[in-house]
């Protein structure tokens, strides 16, 4: 989704801003722009639809010379993908603004500002902010006061950075609903929607809180809370362990991230297990205080993270003896739900900023939950900061829009949560130990799964001319089939559906013909014989099958069935291991299709608007 970068320095900032935008490309966007205030105190900007590279090329032709500037990648919400709708937006050639989020009362404000004589050049809600701040600055005189007064009038979500030719050394920023981080430099300061954008220039960050407004110049940072009080916010040294800006030897970030899964999961496990169970503090200090009383778990998440939650329900109910519901966040937040006594609200999110999941977490605080836990990959995210407990998945920055290592590390965390709750609910010690051993073996099993890449690349050729596909699984592999289908559709644009295999005969069987590949996830578990019957139902109707199976499951390749043998593994970790071949399948199909693997059309990495 949209990305923001800003800088105030003694050196020229256009290069820093463009590099920042490049690093935010992974979030998904459709246009980009930069504005600076130049030596003549004039606003200069360049905007382009398409990739940041096009913006870079345009600026190379007409350099932007300025020591203060703001930049943006836009993911269209209000108004089409046009240069006029790209940010920064300007008012009267004095104020320039970039904005993430959605202003819900923009229509009313637009009418009021038009009545004041302001002329609108775009269809965006953001242009309203530029004119509103200009209007307020005319009466208030000072930029900070103008921004404070303007944001009080905004309804909706914003992370915004404002520049003013009347105050050419200052960036004023405001955050409500969309994250913003200040990068602290030496004799220069920065701001961005994501610390990754600023890693080349600083590792010192201040995370703004909801409602904060900050006034930033080269040497000083002043922050004010919702009440307008001056506040100190901690400066945190970034713990991002490697430079996520590069793809290394890999052709795409997605492939790199698939290959990183064994090490990512090793990091997830590191220091959190004893020989017999999980350590309570894996979920935060004093986690036991909450976990020991939990009688029900409500999981809320979106997309891939939702699929992780679906798997967790199977684990929690079968091993931890605790009831569990799982719901899509955009549904949960808008319905009246029943809260069981002693319920734990669990949010799962790679980014920790997904608008619907964050809203569900905030809502839960009014509903009487015993506590909240987030399973999240970003330690500085809103969800981590606003949850009672947090389990950091430690996957490392995930750049590909299609979630891969974030998912397998979430699953690893959720299996550990099963131990964390199960040990207080009579889960037998022997069973806890067995899960610990299975978890310890997981990185090696993932290495074996990744090693199937060449075989899967070959299988993928069959999908080059297919428009539809069906994924089947049973039990805790049903959500894995759903995840496989989501991966295939989001990066190859092939229509993919997932079904619990037992549902086939209740409708989807009608779709089966030789044009519909059917992908079956078949580990060796107690549902195998049932699954085999479902496979025969497909075969009898002329379907072409791709079975990802344990070698002990005794499937044999023939004219109608391609069998890919996946390494044998403990049943409890099979959902994590079987995810990998499905990720690889979608990756290689997308390669053949020639789609944009890391930034699929219309999608954003972090969905910070509803
Ligand atoms: O950051 P989150 O995990 O909260 O994101 C939720 C979904 O937007 C995300 O999982 C999405 O479905 C993935 N890009 C799919 O690969």
PDB file of N, CA, C and O and ligand atoms in Angstrom, residues 254 300-307 347-358 375-378 383 398 400-404 406-407 410 483 486-487 490-491 600 603-608, ligand 1:
ATOM      1  N   UNK A 254      10.438 -13.256  -3.680  1.00  0.00           N
ATOM      2  CA  UNK A 254       9.606 -14.382  -3.233  1.00  0.00           C
ATOM      3  C   UNK A 254      10.427 -15.670  -3.171  1.00  0.00           C
ATOM      4  O   UNK A 254      10.341 -16.426  -2.203  1.00  0.00           O
ATOM      5  N   UNK A 300      -8.187 -13.802  15.025  1.00  0.00           N
ATOM      6  CA  UNK A 300      -8.663 -12.858  14.015  1.00  0.00           C
ATOM      7  C   UNK A 300      -7.487 -12.490  13.108  1.00  0.00           C
ATOM      8  O   UNK A 300      -6.401 -12.178  13.593  1.00  0.00           O
ATOM      9  N   UNK A 301      -7.696 -12.550  11.800  1.00  0.00           N
ATOM     10  CA  UNK A 301      -6.600 -12.241  10.870  1.00  0.00           C
ATOM     11  C   UNK A 301      -7.166 -12.088   9.458  1.00  0.00           C
ATOM     12  O   UNK A 301      -8.382 -12.263   9.245  1.00  0.00           O
ATOM     13  N   UNK A 302      -6.306 -11.766   8.510  1.00  0.00           N
ATOM     14  CA  UNK A 302      -6.710 -11.614   7.102  1.00  0.00           C
ATOM     15  C   UNK A 302      -5.772 -12.438   6.205  1.00  0.00           C
ATOM     16  O   UNK A 302      -4.591 -12.607   6.529  1.00  0.00           O
ATOM     17  N   UNK A 303      -6.279 -12.853   5.073  1.00  0.00           N
ATOM     18  CA  UNK A 303      -5.459 -13.453   4.014  1.00  0.00           C
ATOM     19  C   UNK A 303      -4.676 -14.668   4.484  1.00  0.00           C
ATOM     20  O   UNK A 303      -5.197 -15.575   5.153  1.00  0.00           O
ATOM     21  N   UNK A 304      -3.403 -14.658   4.142  1.00  0.00           N
ATOM     22  CA  UNK A 304      -2.525 -15.765   4.516  1.00  0.00           C
ATOM     23  C   UNK A 304      -2.494 -15.964   6.035  1.00  0.00           C
ATOM     24  O   UNK A 304      -2.506 -17.093   6.526  1.00  0.00           O
ATOM     25  N   UNK A 305      -2.476 -14.871   6.766  1.00  0.00           N
ATOM     26  CA  UNK A 305      -2.438 -14.980   8.233  1.00  0.00           C
ATOM     27  C   UNK A 305      -3.705 -15.656   8.756  1.00  0.00           C
ATOM     28  O   UNK A 305      -3.678 -16.382   9.760  1.00  0.00           O
ATOM     29  N   UNK A 306      -4.817 -15.434   8.061  1.00  0.00           N
ATOM     30  CA  UNK A 306      -6.067 -16.103   8.420  1.00  0.00           C
ATOM     31  C   UNK A 306      -5.917 -17.619   8.229  1.00  0.00           C
ATOM     32  O   UNK A 306      -6.362 -18.420   9.064  1.00  0.00           O
ATOM     33  N   UNK A 307      -5.256 -18.017   7.148  1.00  0.00           N
ATOM     34  CA  UNK A 307      -5.046 -19.455   6.925  1.00  0.00           C
ATOM     35  C   UNK A 307      -4.197 -20.063   8.044  1.00  0.00           C
ATOM     36  O   UNK A 307      -4.435 -21.185   8.470  1.00  0.00           O
ATOM     37  N   UNK A 347      -4.411 -12.068  17.461  1.00  0.00           N
ATOM     38  CA  UNK A 347      -4.318 -11.533  16.098  1.00  0.00           C
ATOM     39  C   UNK A 347      -3.057 -12.115  15.463  1.00  0.00           C
ATOM     40  O   UNK A 347      -2.049 -12.309  16.148  1.00  0.00           O
ATOM     41  N   UNK A 348      -3.145 -12.377  14.161  1.00  0.00           N
ATOM     42  CA  UNK A 348      -1.976 -12.882  13.430  1.00  0.00           C
ATOM     43  C   UNK A 348      -1.744 -11.926  12.267  1.00  0.00           C
ATOM     44  O   UNK A 348      -2.682 -11.616  11.515  1.00  0.00           O
ATOM     45  N   UNK A 349      -0.526 -11.451  12.142  1.00  0.00           N
ATOM     46  CA  UNK A 349      -0.259 -10.488  11.072  1.00  0.00           C
ATOM     47  C   UNK A 349       1.237 -10.407  10.785  1.00  0.00           C
ATOM     48  O   UNK A 349       2.031 -10.294  11.713  1.00  0.00           O
ATOM     49  N   UNK A 350       1.584 -10.484   9.517  1.00  0.00           N
ATOM     50  CA  UNK A 350       2.981 -10.273   9.148  1.00  0.00           C
ATOM     51  C   UNK A 350       3.386  -8.855   9.526  1.00  0.00           C
ATOM     52  O   UNK A 350       4.364  -8.640  10.217  1.00  0.00           O
ATOM     53  N   UNK A 351       2.607  -7.894   9.036  1.00  0.00           N
ATOM     54  CA  UNK A 351       2.996  -6.481   9.156  1.00  0.00           C
ATOM     55  C   UNK A 351       2.683  -5.886  10.521  1.00  0.00           C
ATOM     56  O   UNK A 351       3.340  -4.953  10.963  1.00  0.00           O
ATOM     57  N   UNK A 352       1.618  -6.384  11.142  1.00  0.00           N
ATOM     58  CA  UNK A 352       1.158  -5.774  12.393  1.00  0.00           C
ATOM     59  C   UNK A 352       0.443  -4.458  12.174  1.00  0.00           C
ATOM     60  O   UNK A 352       0.151  -3.736  13.134  1.00  0.00           O
ATOM     61  N   UNK A 353       0.143  -4.136  10.911  1.00  0.00           N
ATOM     62  CA  UNK A 353      -0.512  -2.856  10.617  1.00  0.00           C
ATOM     63  C   UNK A 353      -1.784  -3.037   9.792  1.00  0.00           C
ATOM     64  O   UNK A 353      -2.406  -2.042   9.420  1.00  0.00           O
ATOM     65  N   UNK A 354      -2.155  -4.262   9.474  1.00  0.00           N
ATOM     66  CA  UNK A 354      -3.340  -4.493   8.636  1.00  0.00           C
ATOM     67  C   UNK A 354      -4.562  -3.845   9.288  1.00  0.00           C
ATOM     68  O   UNK A 354      -4.900  -4.157  10.438  1.00  0.00           O
ATOM     69  N   UNK A 355      -5.217  -2.952   8.552  1.00  0.00           N
ATOM     70  CA  UNK A 355      -6.233  -2.082   9.158  1.00  0.00           C
ATOM     71  C   UNK A 355      -7.345  -2.881   9.839  1.00  0.00           C
ATOM     72  O   UNK A 355      -7.722  -2.568  10.973  1.00  0.00           O
ATOM     73  N   UNK A 356      -7.865  -3.902   9.170  1.00  0.00           N
ATOM     74  CA  UNK A 356      -8.997  -4.635   9.752  1.00  0.00           C
ATOM     75  C   UNK A 356      -8.581  -5.417  10.997  1.00  0.00           C
ATOM     76  O   UNK A 356      -9.326  -5.481  11.979  1.00  0.00           O
ATOM     77  N   UNK A 357      -7.396  -6.011  10.958  1.00  0.00           N
ATOM     78  CA  UNK A 357      -6.949  -6.810  12.111  1.00  0.00           C
ATOM     79  C   UNK A 357      -6.670  -5.885  13.299  1.00  0.00           C
ATOM     80  O   UNK A 357      -7.016  -6.193  14.441  1.00  0.00           O
ATOM     81  N   UNK A 358      -6.069  -4.738  12.997  1.00  0.00           N
ATOM     82  CA  UNK A 358      -5.772  -3.776  14.060  1.00  0.00           C
ATOM     83  C   UNK A 358      -7.085  -3.254  14.674  1.00  0.00           C
ATOM     84  O   UNK A 358      -7.205  -3.123  15.901  1.00  0.00           O
ATOM     85  N   UNK A 375       0.604 -12.516  17.046  1.00  0.00           N
ATOM     86  CA  UNK A 375       1.685 -13.305  16.443  1.00  0.00           C
ATOM     87  C   UNK A 375       2.112 -12.470  15.243  1.00  0.00           C
ATOM     88  O   UNK A 375       1.350 -12.344  14.279  1.00  0.00           O
ATOM     89  N   UNK A 376       3.266 -11.860  15.302  1.00  0.00           N
ATOM     90  CA  UNK A 376       3.563 -10.792  14.349  1.00  0.00           C
ATOM     91  C   UNK A 376       5.049 -10.790  13.968  1.00  0.00           C
ATOM     92  O   UNK A 376       5.899 -11.202  14.754  1.00  0.00           O
ATOM     93  N   UNK A 377       5.326 -10.279  12.780  1.00  0.00           N
ATOM     94  CA  UNK A 377       6.721 -10.275  12.306  1.00  0.00           C
ATOM     95  C   UNK A 377       7.431  -8.937  12.529  1.00  0.00           C
ATOM     96  O   UNK A 377       8.632  -8.851  12.346  1.00  0.00           O
ATOM     97  N   UNK A 378       6.673  -7.910  12.883  1.00  0.00           N
ATOM     98  CA  UNK A 378       7.292  -6.584  12.988  1.00  0.00           C
ATOM     99  C   UNK A 378       7.184  -6.076  14.434  1.00  0.00           C
ATOM    100  O   UNK A 378       6.103  -5.704  14.898  1.00  0.00           O
ATOM    101  N   UNK A 383       0.258  -3.477  16.202  1.00  0.00           N
ATOM    102  CA  UNK A 383      -0.337  -4.632  16.894  1.00  0.00           C
ATOM    103  C   UNK A 383       0.526  -5.098  18.058  1.00  0.00           C
ATOM    104  O   UNK A 383       0.017  -5.436  19.123  1.00  0.00           O
ATOM    105  N   UNK A 398       9.943  -9.329   5.079  1.00  0.00           N
ATOM    106  CA  UNK A 398       9.368 -10.045   3.938  1.00  0.00           C
ATOM    107  C   UNK A 398       8.972  -8.993   2.902  1.00  0.00           C
ATOM    108  O   UNK A 398       8.158  -8.117   3.178  1.00  0.00           O
ATOM    109  N   UNK A 400       8.413  -9.735  -0.780  1.00  0.00           N
ATOM    110  CA  UNK A 400       7.443 -10.221  -1.771  1.00  0.00           C
ATOM    111  C   UNK A 400       6.030 -10.017  -1.241  1.00  0.00           C
ATOM    112  O   UNK A 400       5.771 -10.293  -0.064  1.00  0.00           O
ATOM    113  N   UNK A 401       5.131  -9.529  -2.103  1.00  0.00           N
ATOM    114  CA  UNK A 401       3.749  -9.321  -1.655  1.00  0.00           C
ATOM    115  C   UNK A 401       3.137 -10.650  -1.215  1.00  0.00           C
ATOM    116  O   UNK A 401       2.385 -10.715  -0.243  1.00  0.00           O
ATOM    117  N   UNK A 402       3.469 -11.710  -1.927  1.00  0.00           N
ATOM    118  CA  UNK A 402       2.939 -13.025  -1.549  1.00  0.00           C
ATOM    119  C   UNK A 402       3.676 -13.527  -0.312  1.00  0.00           C
ATOM    120  O   UNK A 402       4.891 -13.707  -0.316  1.00  0.00           O
ATOM    121  N   UNK A 403       2.933 -13.735   0.724  1.00  0.00           N
ATOM    122  CA  UNK A 403       3.523 -14.106   1.997  1.00  0.00           C
ATOM    123  C   UNK A 403       4.004 -15.557   1.971  1.00  0.00           C
ATOM    124  O   UNK A 403       3.278 -16.452   1.574  1.00  0.00           O
ATOM    125  N   UNK A 404       5.250 -15.797   2.384  1.00  0.00           N
ATOM    126  CA  UNK A 404       5.792 -17.159   2.384  1.00  0.00           C
ATOM    127  C   UNK A 404       6.398 -17.479   3.761  1.00  0.00           C
ATOM    128  O   UNK A 404       5.794 -18.150   4.571  1.00  0.00           O
ATOM    129  N   UNK A 406       6.687 -15.574   6.226  1.00  0.00           N
ATOM    130  CA  UNK A 406       5.863 -15.044   7.323  1.00  0.00           C
ATOM    131  C   UNK A 406       4.858 -16.105   7.755  1.00  0.00           C
ATOM    132  O   UNK A 406       4.596 -16.301   8.941  1.00  0.00           O
ATOM    133  N   UNK A 407       4.299 -16.818   6.761  1.00  0.00           N
ATOM    134  CA  UNK A 407       3.280 -17.833   7.041  1.00  0.00           C
ATOM    135  C   UNK A 407       3.861 -19.021   7.819  1.00  0.00           C
ATOM    136  O   UNK A 407       3.310 -19.437   8.841  1.00  0.00           O
ATOM    137  N   UNK A 410       4.638 -18.029  11.260  1.00  0.00           N
ATOM    138  CA  UNK A 410       3.400 -17.862  12.052  1.00  0.00           C
ATOM    139  C   UNK A 410       2.910 -19.224  12.530  1.00  0.00           C
ATOM    140  O   UNK A 410       2.536 -19.406  13.697  1.00  0.00           O
ATOM    141  N   UNK A 483      -4.308 -21.942   1.281  1.00  0.00           N
ATOM    142  CA  UNK A 483      -3.142 -21.081   1.131  1.00  0.00           C
ATOM    143  C   UNK A 483      -2.477 -21.314  -0.235  1.00  0.00           C
ATOM    144  O   UNK A 483      -2.049 -20.367  -0.900  1.00  0.00           O
ATOM    145  N   UNK A 486      -4.534 -19.515  -2.757  1.00  0.00           N
ATOM    146  CA  UNK A 486      -4.335 -18.062  -2.674  1.00  0.00           C
ATOM    147  C   UNK A 486      -3.015 -17.669  -3.339  1.00  0.00           C
ATOM    148  O   UNK A 486      -2.950 -16.700  -4.111  1.00  0.00           O
ATOM    149  N   UNK A 487      -1.949 -18.445  -3.056  1.00  0.00           N
ATOM    150  CA  UNK A 487      -0.646 -18.140  -3.662  1.00  0.00           C
ATOM    151  C   UNK A 487      -0.743 -18.180  -5.175  1.00  0.00           C
ATOM    152  O   UNK A 487      -0.262 -17.285  -5.862  1.00  0.00           O
ATOM    153  N   UNK A 490      -2.836 -15.216  -6.588  1.00  0.00           N
ATOM    154  CA  UNK A 490      -2.317 -13.851  -6.443  1.00  0.00           C
ATOM    155  C   UNK A 490      -1.094 -13.585  -7.314  1.00  0.00           C
ATOM    156  O   UNK A 490      -0.922 -12.467  -7.779  1.00  0.00           O
ATOM    157  N   UNK A 491      -0.281 -14.609  -7.588  1.00  0.00           N
ATOM    158  CA  UNK A 491       0.895 -14.270  -8.404  1.00  0.00           C
ATOM    159  C   UNK A 491       0.838 -14.766  -9.843  1.00  0.00           C
ATOM    160  O   UNK A 491       1.561 -14.247 -10.685  1.00  0.00           O
ATOM    161  N   UNK A 600       2.497  -8.347  -7.525  1.00  0.00           N
ATOM    162  CA  UNK A 600       1.373  -8.691  -8.400  1.00  0.00           C
ATOM    163  C   UNK A 600       0.391  -7.525  -8.547  1.00  0.00           C
ATOM    164  O   UNK A 600       0.261  -6.705  -7.633  1.00  0.00           O
ATOM    165  N   UNK A 603      -2.351  -5.518  -5.931  1.00  0.00           N
ATOM    166  CA  UNK A 603      -2.180  -5.935  -4.532  1.00  0.00           C
ATOM    167  C   UNK A 603      -1.156  -5.071  -3.807  1.00  0.00           C
ATOM    168  O   UNK A 603      -0.278  -4.484  -4.424  1.00  0.00           O
ATOM    169  N   UNK A 604      -1.280  -5.048  -2.488  1.00  0.00           N
ATOM    170  CA  UNK A 604      -0.339  -4.300  -1.656  1.00  0.00           C
ATOM    171  C   UNK A 604       0.189  -5.216  -0.572  1.00  0.00           C
ATOM    172  O   UNK A 604      -0.499  -6.136  -0.141  1.00  0.00           O
ATOM    173  N   UNK A 605       1.398  -4.980  -0.137  1.00  0.00           N
ATOM    174  CA  UNK A 605       1.996  -5.829   0.889  1.00  0.00           C
ATOM    175  C   UNK A 605       1.316  -5.628   2.236  1.00  0.00           C
ATOM    176  O   UNK A 605       1.022  -6.570   2.949  1.00  0.00           O
ATOM    177  N   UNK A 606       1.116  -4.378   2.568  1.00  0.00           N
ATOM    178  CA  UNK A 606       0.580  -4.099   3.888  1.00  0.00           C
ATOM    179  C   UNK A 606      -0.709  -3.305   3.685  1.00  0.00           C
ATOM    180  O   UNK A 606      -0.685  -2.194   3.168  1.00  0.00           O
ATOM    181  N   UNK A 607      -1.836  -3.908   4.071  1.00  0.00           N
ATOM    182  CA  UNK A 607      -3.132  -3.308   3.731  1.00  0.00           C
ATOM    183  C   UNK A 607      -3.582  -2.421   4.884  1.00  0.00           C
ATOM    184  O   UNK A 607      -4.319  -2.853   5.771  1.00  0.00           O
ATOM    185  N   UNK A 608      -3.131  -1.180   4.843  1.00  0.00           N
ATOM    186  CA  UNK A 608      -3.366  -0.287   5.977  1.00  0.00           C
ATOM    187  C   UNK A 608      -4.636   0.533   5.850  1.00  0.00           C
ATOM    188  O   UNK A 608      -4.893   1.400   6.661  1.00  0.00           O
TER     189      UNK A 608
HETATM  190  O1  LIG B   1       0.341  -8.246   7.269  1.00  0.00           O
HETATM  191  P1  LIG B   1      -0.781  -9.229   7.406  1.00  0.00           P
HETATM  192  O2  LIG B   1      -0.307 -10.612   7.672  1.00  0.00           O
HETATM  193  O3  LIG B   1      -1.816  -8.790   8.395  1.00  0.00           O
HETATM  194  O4  LIG B   1      -1.484  -9.248   5.980  1.00  0.00           O
HETATM  195  C1  LIG B   1      -2.670  -9.943   5.773  1.00  0.00           C
HETATM  196  C2  LIG B   1      -2.895 -10.190   4.306  1.00  0.00           C
HETATM  197  O5  LIG B   1      -3.040  -8.988   3.616  1.00  0.00           O
HETATM  198  C3  LIG B   1      -1.740 -10.979   3.690  1.00  0.00           C
HETATM  199  O6  LIG B   1      -1.523 -12.178   4.370  1.00  0.00           O
HETATM  200  C4  LIG B   1      -2.032 -11.318   2.208  1.00  0.00           C
HETATM  201  O7  LIG B   1      -3.128 -12.174   2.118  1.00  0.00           O
HETATM  202  C5  LIG B   1      -0.777 -11.930   1.608  1.00  0.00           C
HETATM  203  N1  LIG B   1      -0.102 -10.957   0.817  1.00  0.00           N
HETATM  204  C6  LIG B   1      -1.052 -13.090   0.745  1.00  0.00           C
HETATM  205  O8  LIG B   1       0.122 -13.656   0.271  1.00  0.00           O
END
